[in-house]
XYZ file of C-alpha atoms in Angstrom:
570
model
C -1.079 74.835 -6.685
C -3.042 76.427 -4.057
C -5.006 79.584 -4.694
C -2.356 81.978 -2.493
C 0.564 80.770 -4.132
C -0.930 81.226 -8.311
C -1.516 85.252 -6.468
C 1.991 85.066 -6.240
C 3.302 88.102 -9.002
C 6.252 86.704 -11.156
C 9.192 88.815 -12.115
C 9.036 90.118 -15.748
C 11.596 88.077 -17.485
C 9.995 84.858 -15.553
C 6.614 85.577 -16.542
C 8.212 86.039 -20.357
C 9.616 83.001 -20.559
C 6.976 81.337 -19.134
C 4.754 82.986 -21.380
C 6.837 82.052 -24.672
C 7.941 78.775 -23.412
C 3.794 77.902 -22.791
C 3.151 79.209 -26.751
C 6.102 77.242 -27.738
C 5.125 73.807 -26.057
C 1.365 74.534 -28.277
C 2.722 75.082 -31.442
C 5.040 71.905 -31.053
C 1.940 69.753 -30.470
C 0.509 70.938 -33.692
C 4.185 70.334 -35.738
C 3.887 66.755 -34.504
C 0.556 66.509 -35.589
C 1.221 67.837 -38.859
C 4.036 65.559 -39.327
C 2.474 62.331 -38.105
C -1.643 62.229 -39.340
C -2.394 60.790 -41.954
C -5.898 62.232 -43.360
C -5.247 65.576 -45.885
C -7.639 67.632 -44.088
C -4.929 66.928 -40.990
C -2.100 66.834 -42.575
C -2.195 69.554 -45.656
C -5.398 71.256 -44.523
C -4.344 71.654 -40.734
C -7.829 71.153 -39.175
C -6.650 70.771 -35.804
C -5.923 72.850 -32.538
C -4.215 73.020 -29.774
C -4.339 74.118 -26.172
C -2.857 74.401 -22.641
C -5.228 74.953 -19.581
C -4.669 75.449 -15.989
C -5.770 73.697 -13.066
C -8.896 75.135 -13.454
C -9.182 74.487 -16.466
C -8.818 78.000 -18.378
C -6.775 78.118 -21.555
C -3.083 79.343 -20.910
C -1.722 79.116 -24.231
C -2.995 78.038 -27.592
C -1.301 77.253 -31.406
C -3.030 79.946 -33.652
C -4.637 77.492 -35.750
C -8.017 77.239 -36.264
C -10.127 79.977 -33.858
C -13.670 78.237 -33.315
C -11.928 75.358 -31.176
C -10.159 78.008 -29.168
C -13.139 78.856 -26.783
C -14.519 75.546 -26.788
C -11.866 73.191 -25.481
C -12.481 74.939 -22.174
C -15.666 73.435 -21.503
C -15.151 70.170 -23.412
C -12.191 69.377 -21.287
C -13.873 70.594 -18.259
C -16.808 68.040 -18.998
C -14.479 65.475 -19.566
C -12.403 66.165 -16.151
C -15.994 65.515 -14.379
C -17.000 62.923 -15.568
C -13.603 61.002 -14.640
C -13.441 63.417 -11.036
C -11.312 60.788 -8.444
C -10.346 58.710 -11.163
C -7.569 60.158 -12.902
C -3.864 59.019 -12.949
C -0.312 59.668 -14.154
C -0.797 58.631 -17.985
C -4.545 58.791 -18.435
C -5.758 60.276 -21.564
C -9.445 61.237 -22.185
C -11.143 61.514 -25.442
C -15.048 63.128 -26.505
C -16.624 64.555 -29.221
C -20.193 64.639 -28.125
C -21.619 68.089 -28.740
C -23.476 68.099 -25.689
C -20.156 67.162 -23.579
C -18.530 70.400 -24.749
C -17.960 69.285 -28.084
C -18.372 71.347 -30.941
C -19.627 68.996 -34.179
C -18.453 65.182 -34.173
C -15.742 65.026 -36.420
C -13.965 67.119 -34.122
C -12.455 64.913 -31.393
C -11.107 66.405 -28.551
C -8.108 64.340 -26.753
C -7.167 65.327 -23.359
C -4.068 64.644 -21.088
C -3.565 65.733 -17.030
C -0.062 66.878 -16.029
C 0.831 66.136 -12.310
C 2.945 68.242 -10.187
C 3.311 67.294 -6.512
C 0.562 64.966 -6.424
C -2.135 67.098 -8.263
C -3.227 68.057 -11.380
C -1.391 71.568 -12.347
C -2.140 71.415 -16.365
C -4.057 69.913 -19.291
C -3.045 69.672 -22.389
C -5.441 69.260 -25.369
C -6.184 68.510 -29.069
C -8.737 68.709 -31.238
C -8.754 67.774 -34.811
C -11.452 67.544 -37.408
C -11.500 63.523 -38.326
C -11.997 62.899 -42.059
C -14.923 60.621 -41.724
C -17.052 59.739 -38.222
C -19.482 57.862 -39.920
C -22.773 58.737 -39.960
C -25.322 59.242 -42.909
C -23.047 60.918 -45.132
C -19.301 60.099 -46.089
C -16.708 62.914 -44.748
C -20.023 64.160 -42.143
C -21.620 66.856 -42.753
C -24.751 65.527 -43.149
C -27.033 67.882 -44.566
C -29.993 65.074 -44.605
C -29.716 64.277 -40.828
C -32.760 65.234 -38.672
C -30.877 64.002 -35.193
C -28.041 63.962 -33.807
C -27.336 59.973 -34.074
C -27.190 60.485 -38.069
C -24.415 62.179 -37.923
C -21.891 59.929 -36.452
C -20.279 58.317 -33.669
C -21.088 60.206 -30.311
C -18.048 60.245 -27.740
C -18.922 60.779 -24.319
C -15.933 61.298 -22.252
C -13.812 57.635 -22.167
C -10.331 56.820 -21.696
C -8.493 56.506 -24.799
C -5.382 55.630 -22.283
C -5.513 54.021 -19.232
C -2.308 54.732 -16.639
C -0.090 54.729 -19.646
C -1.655 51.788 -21.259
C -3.510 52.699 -24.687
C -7.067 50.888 -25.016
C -6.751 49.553 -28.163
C -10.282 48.139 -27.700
C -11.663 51.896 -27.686
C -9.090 52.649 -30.326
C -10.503 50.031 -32.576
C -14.423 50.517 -31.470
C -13.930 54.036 -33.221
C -12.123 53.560 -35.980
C -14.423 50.417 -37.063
C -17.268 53.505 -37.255
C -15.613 55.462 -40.039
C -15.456 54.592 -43.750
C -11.404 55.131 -43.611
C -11.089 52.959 -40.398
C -6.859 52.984 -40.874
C -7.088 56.628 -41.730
C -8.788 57.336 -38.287
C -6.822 55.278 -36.280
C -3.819 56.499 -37.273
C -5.008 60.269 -37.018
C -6.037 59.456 -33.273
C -2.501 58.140 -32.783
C -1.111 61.391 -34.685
C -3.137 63.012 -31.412
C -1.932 60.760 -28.481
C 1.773 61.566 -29.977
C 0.726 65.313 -29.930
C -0.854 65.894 -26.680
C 2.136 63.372 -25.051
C 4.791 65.918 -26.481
C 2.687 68.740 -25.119
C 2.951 66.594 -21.050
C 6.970 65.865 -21.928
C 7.676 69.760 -22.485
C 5.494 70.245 -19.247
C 7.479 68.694 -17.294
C 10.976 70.207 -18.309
C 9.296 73.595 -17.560
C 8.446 71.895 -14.240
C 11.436 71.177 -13.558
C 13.103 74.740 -14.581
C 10.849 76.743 -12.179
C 9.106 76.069 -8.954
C 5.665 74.993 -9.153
C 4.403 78.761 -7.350
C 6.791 80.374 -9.986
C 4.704 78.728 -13.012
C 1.076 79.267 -11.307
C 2.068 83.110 -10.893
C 3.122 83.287 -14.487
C -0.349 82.073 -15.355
C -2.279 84.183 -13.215
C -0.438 87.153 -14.919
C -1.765 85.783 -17.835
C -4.927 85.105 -17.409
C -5.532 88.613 -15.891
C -3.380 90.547 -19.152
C -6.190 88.545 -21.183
C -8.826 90.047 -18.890
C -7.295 93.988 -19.081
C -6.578 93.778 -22.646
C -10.426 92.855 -23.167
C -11.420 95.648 -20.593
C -9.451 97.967 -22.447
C -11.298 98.062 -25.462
C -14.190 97.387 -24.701
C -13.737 100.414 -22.442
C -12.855 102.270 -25.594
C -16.412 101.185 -26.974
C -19.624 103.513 -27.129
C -21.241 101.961 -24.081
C -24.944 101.269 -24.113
C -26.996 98.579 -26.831
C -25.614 97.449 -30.279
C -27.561 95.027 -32.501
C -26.451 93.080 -35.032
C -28.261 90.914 -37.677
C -26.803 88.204 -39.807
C -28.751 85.243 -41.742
C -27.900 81.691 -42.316
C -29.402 80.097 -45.522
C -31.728 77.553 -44.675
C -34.697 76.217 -47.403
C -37.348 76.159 -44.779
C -37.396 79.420 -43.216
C -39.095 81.708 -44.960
C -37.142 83.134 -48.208
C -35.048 80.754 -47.590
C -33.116 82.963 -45.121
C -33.514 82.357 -41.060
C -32.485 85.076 -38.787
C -29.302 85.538 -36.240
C -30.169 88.755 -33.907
C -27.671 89.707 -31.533
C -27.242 92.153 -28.761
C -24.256 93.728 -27.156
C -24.259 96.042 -23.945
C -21.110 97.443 -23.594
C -21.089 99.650 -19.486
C -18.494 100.134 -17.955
C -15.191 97.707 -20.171
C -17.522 94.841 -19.406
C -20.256 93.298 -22.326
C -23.216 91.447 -22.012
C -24.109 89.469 -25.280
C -27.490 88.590 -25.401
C -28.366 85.841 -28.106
C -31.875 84.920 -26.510
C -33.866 86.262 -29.496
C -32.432 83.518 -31.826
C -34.759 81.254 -33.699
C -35.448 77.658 -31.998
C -33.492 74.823 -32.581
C -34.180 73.034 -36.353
C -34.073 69.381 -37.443
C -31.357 69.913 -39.525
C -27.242 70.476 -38.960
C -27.097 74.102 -38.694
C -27.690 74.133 -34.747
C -25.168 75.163 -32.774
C -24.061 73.599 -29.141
C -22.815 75.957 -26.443
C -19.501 75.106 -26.920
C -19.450 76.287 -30.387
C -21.330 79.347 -29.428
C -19.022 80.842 -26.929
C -16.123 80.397 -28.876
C -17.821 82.257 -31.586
C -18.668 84.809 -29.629
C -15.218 85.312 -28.430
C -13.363 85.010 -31.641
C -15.954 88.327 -32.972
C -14.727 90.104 -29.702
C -10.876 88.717 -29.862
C -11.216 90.208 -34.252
C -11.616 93.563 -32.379
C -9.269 93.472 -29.804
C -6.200 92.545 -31.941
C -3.619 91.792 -28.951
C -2.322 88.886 -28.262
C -2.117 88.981 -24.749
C -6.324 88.505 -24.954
C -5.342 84.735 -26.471
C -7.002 82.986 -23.060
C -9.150 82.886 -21.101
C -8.823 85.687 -18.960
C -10.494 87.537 -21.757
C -13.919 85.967 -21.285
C -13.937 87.530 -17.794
C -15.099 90.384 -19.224
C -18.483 88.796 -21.692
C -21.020 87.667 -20.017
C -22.902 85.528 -23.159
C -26.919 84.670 -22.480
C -28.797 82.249 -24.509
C -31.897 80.256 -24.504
C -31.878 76.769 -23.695
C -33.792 74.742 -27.014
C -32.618 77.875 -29.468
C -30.752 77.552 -33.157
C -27.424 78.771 -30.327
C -27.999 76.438 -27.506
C -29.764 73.421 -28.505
C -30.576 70.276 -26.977
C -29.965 66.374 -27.575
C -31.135 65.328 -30.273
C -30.428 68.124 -32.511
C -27.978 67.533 -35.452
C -25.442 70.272 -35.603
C -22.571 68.938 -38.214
C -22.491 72.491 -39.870
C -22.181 74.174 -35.980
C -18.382 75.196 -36.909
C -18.048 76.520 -40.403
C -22.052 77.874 -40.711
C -23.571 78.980 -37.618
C -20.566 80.275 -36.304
C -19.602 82.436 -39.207
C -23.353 83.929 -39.533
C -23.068 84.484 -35.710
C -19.805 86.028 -35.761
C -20.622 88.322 -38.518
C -24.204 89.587 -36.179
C -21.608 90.308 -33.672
C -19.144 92.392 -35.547
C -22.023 94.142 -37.337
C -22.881 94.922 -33.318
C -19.580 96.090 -32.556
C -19.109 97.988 -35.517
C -21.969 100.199 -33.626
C -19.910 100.694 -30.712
C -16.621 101.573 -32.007
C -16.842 102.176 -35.707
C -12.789 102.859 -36.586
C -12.339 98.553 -35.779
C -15.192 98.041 -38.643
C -14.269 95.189 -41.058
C -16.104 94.341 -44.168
C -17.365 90.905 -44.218
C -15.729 87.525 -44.917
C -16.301 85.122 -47.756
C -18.756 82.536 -45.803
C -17.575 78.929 -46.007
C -18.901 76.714 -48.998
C -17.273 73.296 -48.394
C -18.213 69.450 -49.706
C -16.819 66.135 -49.923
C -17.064 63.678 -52.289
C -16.731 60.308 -52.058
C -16.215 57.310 -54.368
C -13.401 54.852 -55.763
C -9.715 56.460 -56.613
C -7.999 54.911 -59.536
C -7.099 51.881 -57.815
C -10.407 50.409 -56.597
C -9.926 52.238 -53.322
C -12.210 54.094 -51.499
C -11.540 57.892 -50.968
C -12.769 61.070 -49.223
C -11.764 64.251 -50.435
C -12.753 67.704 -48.645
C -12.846 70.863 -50.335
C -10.694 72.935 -49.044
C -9.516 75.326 -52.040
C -10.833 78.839 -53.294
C -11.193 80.084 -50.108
C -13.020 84.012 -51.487
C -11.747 87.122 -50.116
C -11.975 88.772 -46.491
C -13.023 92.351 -46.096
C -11.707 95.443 -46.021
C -10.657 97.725 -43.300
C -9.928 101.426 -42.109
C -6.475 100.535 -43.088
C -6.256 97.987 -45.350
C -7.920 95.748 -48.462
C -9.430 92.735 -47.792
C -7.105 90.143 -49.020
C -7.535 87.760 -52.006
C -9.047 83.999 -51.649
C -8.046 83.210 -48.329
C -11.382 83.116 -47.077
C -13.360 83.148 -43.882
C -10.437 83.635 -41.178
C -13.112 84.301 -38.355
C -14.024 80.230 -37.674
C -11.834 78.183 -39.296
C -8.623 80.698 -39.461
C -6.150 80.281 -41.857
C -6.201 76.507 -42.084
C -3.995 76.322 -45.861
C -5.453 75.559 -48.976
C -4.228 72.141 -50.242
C -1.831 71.149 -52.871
C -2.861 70.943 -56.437
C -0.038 68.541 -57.240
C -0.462 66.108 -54.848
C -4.704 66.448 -54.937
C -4.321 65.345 -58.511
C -1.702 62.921 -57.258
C -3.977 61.131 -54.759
C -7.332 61.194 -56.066
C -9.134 60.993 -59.260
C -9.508 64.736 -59.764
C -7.903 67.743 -62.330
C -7.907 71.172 -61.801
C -8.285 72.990 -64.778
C -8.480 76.089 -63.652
C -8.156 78.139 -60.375
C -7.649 81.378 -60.830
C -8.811 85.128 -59.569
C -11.906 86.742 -60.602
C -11.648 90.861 -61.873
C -14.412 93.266 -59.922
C -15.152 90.082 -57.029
C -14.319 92.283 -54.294
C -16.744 94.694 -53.000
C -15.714 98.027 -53.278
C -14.668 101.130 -50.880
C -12.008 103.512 -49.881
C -10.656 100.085 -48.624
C -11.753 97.247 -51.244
C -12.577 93.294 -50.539
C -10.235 90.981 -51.419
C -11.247 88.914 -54.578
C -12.629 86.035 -54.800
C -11.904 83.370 -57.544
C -12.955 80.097 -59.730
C -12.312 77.021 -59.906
C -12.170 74.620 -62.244
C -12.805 70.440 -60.964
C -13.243 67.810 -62.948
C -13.641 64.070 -61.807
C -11.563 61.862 -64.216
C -12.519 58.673 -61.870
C -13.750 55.604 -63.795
C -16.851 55.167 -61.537
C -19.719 57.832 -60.349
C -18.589 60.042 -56.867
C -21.225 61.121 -54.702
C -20.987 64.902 -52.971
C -22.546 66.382 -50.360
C -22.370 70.079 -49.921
C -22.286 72.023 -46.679
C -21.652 75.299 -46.750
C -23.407 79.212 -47.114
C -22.831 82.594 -48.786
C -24.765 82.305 -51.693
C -27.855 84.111 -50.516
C -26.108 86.364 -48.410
C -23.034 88.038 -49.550
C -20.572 89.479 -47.423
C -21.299 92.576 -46.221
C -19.928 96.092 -46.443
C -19.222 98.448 -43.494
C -18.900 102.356 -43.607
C -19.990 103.233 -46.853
C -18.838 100.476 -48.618
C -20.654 97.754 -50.848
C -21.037 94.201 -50.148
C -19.025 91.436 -52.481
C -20.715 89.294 -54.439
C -21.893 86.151 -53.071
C -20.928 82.619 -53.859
C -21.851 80.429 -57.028
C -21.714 76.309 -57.394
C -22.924 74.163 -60.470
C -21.713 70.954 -62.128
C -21.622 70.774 -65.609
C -21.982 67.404 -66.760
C -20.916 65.607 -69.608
C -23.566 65.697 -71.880
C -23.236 70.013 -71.692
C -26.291 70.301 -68.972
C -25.421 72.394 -66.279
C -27.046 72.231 -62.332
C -26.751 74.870 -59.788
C -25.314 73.126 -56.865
C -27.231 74.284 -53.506
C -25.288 74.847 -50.142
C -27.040 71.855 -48.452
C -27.546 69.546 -51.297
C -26.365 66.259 -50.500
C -26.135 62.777 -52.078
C -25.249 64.422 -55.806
C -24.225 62.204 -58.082
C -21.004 63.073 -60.143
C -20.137 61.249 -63.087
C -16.742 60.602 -64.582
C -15.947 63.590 -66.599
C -18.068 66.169 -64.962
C -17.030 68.995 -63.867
C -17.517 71.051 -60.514
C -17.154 74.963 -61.152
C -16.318 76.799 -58.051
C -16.991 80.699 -57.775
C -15.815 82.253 -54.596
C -17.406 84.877 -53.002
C -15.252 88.640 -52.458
C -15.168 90.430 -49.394
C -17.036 93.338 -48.427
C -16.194 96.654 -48.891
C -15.119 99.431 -46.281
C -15.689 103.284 -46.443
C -17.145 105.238 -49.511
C -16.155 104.179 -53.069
C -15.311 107.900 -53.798
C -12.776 108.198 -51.392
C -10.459 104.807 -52.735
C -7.043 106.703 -53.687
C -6.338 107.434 -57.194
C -2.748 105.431 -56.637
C -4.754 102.335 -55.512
C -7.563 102.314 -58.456
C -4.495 102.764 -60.891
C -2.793 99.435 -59.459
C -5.748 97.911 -59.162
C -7.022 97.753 -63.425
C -3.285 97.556 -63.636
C -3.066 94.453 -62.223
C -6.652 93.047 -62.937
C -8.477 92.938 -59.890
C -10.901 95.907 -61.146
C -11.646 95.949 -64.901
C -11.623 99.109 -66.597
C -15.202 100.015 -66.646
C -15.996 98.821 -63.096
C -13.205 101.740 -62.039
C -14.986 104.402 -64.225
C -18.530 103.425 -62.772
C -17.815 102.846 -59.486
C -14.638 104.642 -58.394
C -15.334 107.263 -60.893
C -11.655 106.957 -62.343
C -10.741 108.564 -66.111
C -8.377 106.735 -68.310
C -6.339 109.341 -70.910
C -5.309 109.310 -74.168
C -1.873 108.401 -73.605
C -4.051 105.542 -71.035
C -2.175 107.635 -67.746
C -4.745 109.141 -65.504
């Protein structure tokens, strides 16, 4: 497709087809992977993303699954494309994970597939999913102990998982001999191949419905709806500097707290994000890699947008993102970054919407519960080895000018609404019981708009054997915070009581913890913040809310100031 033909301007109904037909193809690719992997984070959990990019490699089309892949497959896949430049054929399939290739952290492996039309490459099609186990120091990654990059797994540069058609099954079993659930890995890499080969095999029936020029017009119309939609409100913004601050929990910095400063020049619908004034780059996993920082950046700007026609990359024409080569946001090799996706991310996305709350304070949201996640590892009832990932009790997401924060679904801005798993088959599979999961009353912070609650849970191990856990996760220093009057929600509480009735606080980057048989892991979710002044909640809502237990009786007298009868009407 040659630059004057993708000017060419489709006719509406073409360029809606097109456009549904490209969204279509994505969300297929993650059915088939959801139908075929094998690992629960993959299959119940839904870790994975997908993605269709253009010649140039800009993303078309994408599954809304899990946002902090979105806006780094770009450059992955771009990386990946160079380093095989005059070497690509019909069939070829490319696979990475390395951070500094465009990846994100290394469980996340990024498959890649050409589509040819007339002799040259007209798409890619892509998937990433979050492998249970990469190896590395810790079992399930993660790896709160590693001071480098090589503890924390496997590193993918860009290789050829298929060759012309022709899988490498020597590649295929070099990587899956480097994770502790070799059969589980292969067969989630296969789950991929199958994905991204659907994603080529709808390609090329759209191919062969429209004219290649017909198809590269329908993309530039997309690309450049992204791009207006983003203008637009950004044009809408208060132009001029916003700062926003968010910290990430780390043991070393001092109080325990290290610092994410952000700022965003909004002039004329364009915005400069400047992230140079970030702390340097740690020996520990909470760094971030480029690739992980863009696509946070754009998922804070995409939150405020709300269109859907600003779902590729024609958005990010109009953010310009500076950082600083060796910093906490773009580090260098050999800095660990396992917690890159469900940490850094969601401390920098929340400095950036505390920045854009500045410039256009109606789009305010209260903040999200922060990601707390572990895995634990040990022996299921059969002598087997397992690796489960905590994936439940999600907290609640903040309020709004419009509506509450909703209840323990958690921190939508990086890892979207990836679904909580099933109790049945968790205690099914592995050597755990959930005793009891369940909403907490007064967890959400409150305001004309409240937080959605958070809630506990209940885990005990009933394994014959001790597990081992390591933790990765934040929001236990830092709640999530309010916006326009409101008050933050609480933050985020861990501890394992054991058997013998002592009781230890479980830290957000504690790793190697021993868990006997018959202790039990108590999980307290943080709520989401609050939005607008207390005083101004309607009486209606207070009512429903002590009526149906999300605010307790004297929370709504002390905070919402609410009066209960008599005849206990208000």
């Amino acid at each position: 497709m040659n630059a004057a033909s993708s000017r060419l301007a489709p006719n509406p109904l073409t360029l809606a087809v097109v456009r549904n037909k490209l969204k279509a193809i994505s969300e297929e690719m993650v059915e088939t992977m959801t139908r075929t992997c094998f690992s629960p984070i993959l299959n119940q959990n839904q870790d994975f993303s997908a993605v269709l990019l253009d010649a140039e490699i800009r993303t078309v089309a994408q599954a809304e699954r899990v946002p902090i892949h979105m806006g780094a497959m770009p450059l992955a896949v771009r990386m990946m494309a160079d380093a095989f430049r005059g070497d690509l054929a019909e069939g070829d399939v490319l696979m990475a994970n390395d951070p500094f290739w465009g990846g994100s952290h290394l469980p996340d492996v990024t498959l890649a597939m050409p589509f040819f039309h007339a002799g040259e490459i007209a798409f890619w099609v892509a998937l990433r999913a979050h492998q249970g186990d990469i190896g590395g120091i810790s079992a399930g990654g993660y790896s709160a102990a590693a001071r480098e990059i090589w503890q924390e797994g496997l590193r993918l540069p860009p290789v050829k998982l298929v060759d012309g058609g022709r899988l490498r099954k020597d590649i295929l079993r070099l990587v899956a001999t480097n994770s502790r659930k070799p059969e589980d890995l292969e067969g989630d890499l296969l789950a991929q191949l199958a994905a991204v080969r659907i994603g080529h095999a709808r390609l090329s029936e759209l191919f062969t419905r429209y004219r290649g020029e017909e198809v590269a017009g329908c993309v530039q119309a997309m690309l450049d709806g992204g791009e207006a939609v983003m203008r637009a409100m950004l044009a809408g913004c208060r132009e001029g500097r916003h700062s926003g601050l968010s910290h990430m929990e780390f043991a070393q910095a001092p109080g325990g707290l290290l610092p994410i400063p952000v700022t965003v020049t909004i002039d004329n619908g364009r915005a400069v994000v400047d992230l140079t004034e970030c702390p340097d780059q740690v020996a520990a996993f909470i760094n971030s890699p480029f690739a992980n920082t863009r696509a946070a950046v754009m998922v804070a700007f995409l939150y405020f947008s709300g269109d859907d026609q600003g779902l590729n990359d024609g958005s990010a024409r109009a953010i310009e993102i500076r950082t600083r080569k060796g910093s906490l946001l773009d580090p260098v090799s050999p800095a660990p970054v396992g917690a890159c996706t469900s940490s850094t991310a969601c401390a920098l996305i929340e400095a950036l919407l505390q920045a854009l709350e500045g410039a256009d304070p109606a789009r305010a949201i209260g903040g999200f519960a922060r990601r707390f996640r572990f895995a634990l590892a040990g022996q299921d009832r059969g002598g087997r080895p397992f690796i489960w990932h905590y994936f439940f009790n999600k907290g609640g997401t903040g309020g709004n000018a419009e509506h509450d924060g909703w209840a323990n679904i958690g921190g939508l801005h990086n890892p979207g609404g990836t679904p909580s798993p099933s109790v049945e088959r968790t205690e099914a599979a592995y050597p755990l019981l959930v005793e009891e999961y369940s909403l907490l009353t007064d967890s959400g912070g409150a305001g004309t708009r409240r937080g959605g609650l958070g809630g506990r849970l209940r885990l005990r191990y009933v394994g014959d054997r001790p597990a081992v856990l390591n933790a990765s996760g934040e929001g236990v220093l830092v709640p999530p915070f309010a916006s326009q009057g409101g008050t933050a929600g609480p933050g985020h509480a861990y501890s394992v009581e054991h058997g013998d009735g002592c009781i230890d606080r479980l830290g957000v980057h504690d790793s190697g913890v021993a868990i006997e048989p018959g202790a039990t892991i108590v999980c307290i979710s943080a709520g989401g913040g609050g939005h607008g002044d207390p005083a101004n909640r309607p009486r209606d809502a207070v009512r429903r809310d002590v009526a149906y237990g999300y605010v307790s009786e004297g929370a709504a007298r002390t905070v919402y100031d609410w009066q209960v009868e008599a005849t206990g009407k208000t």
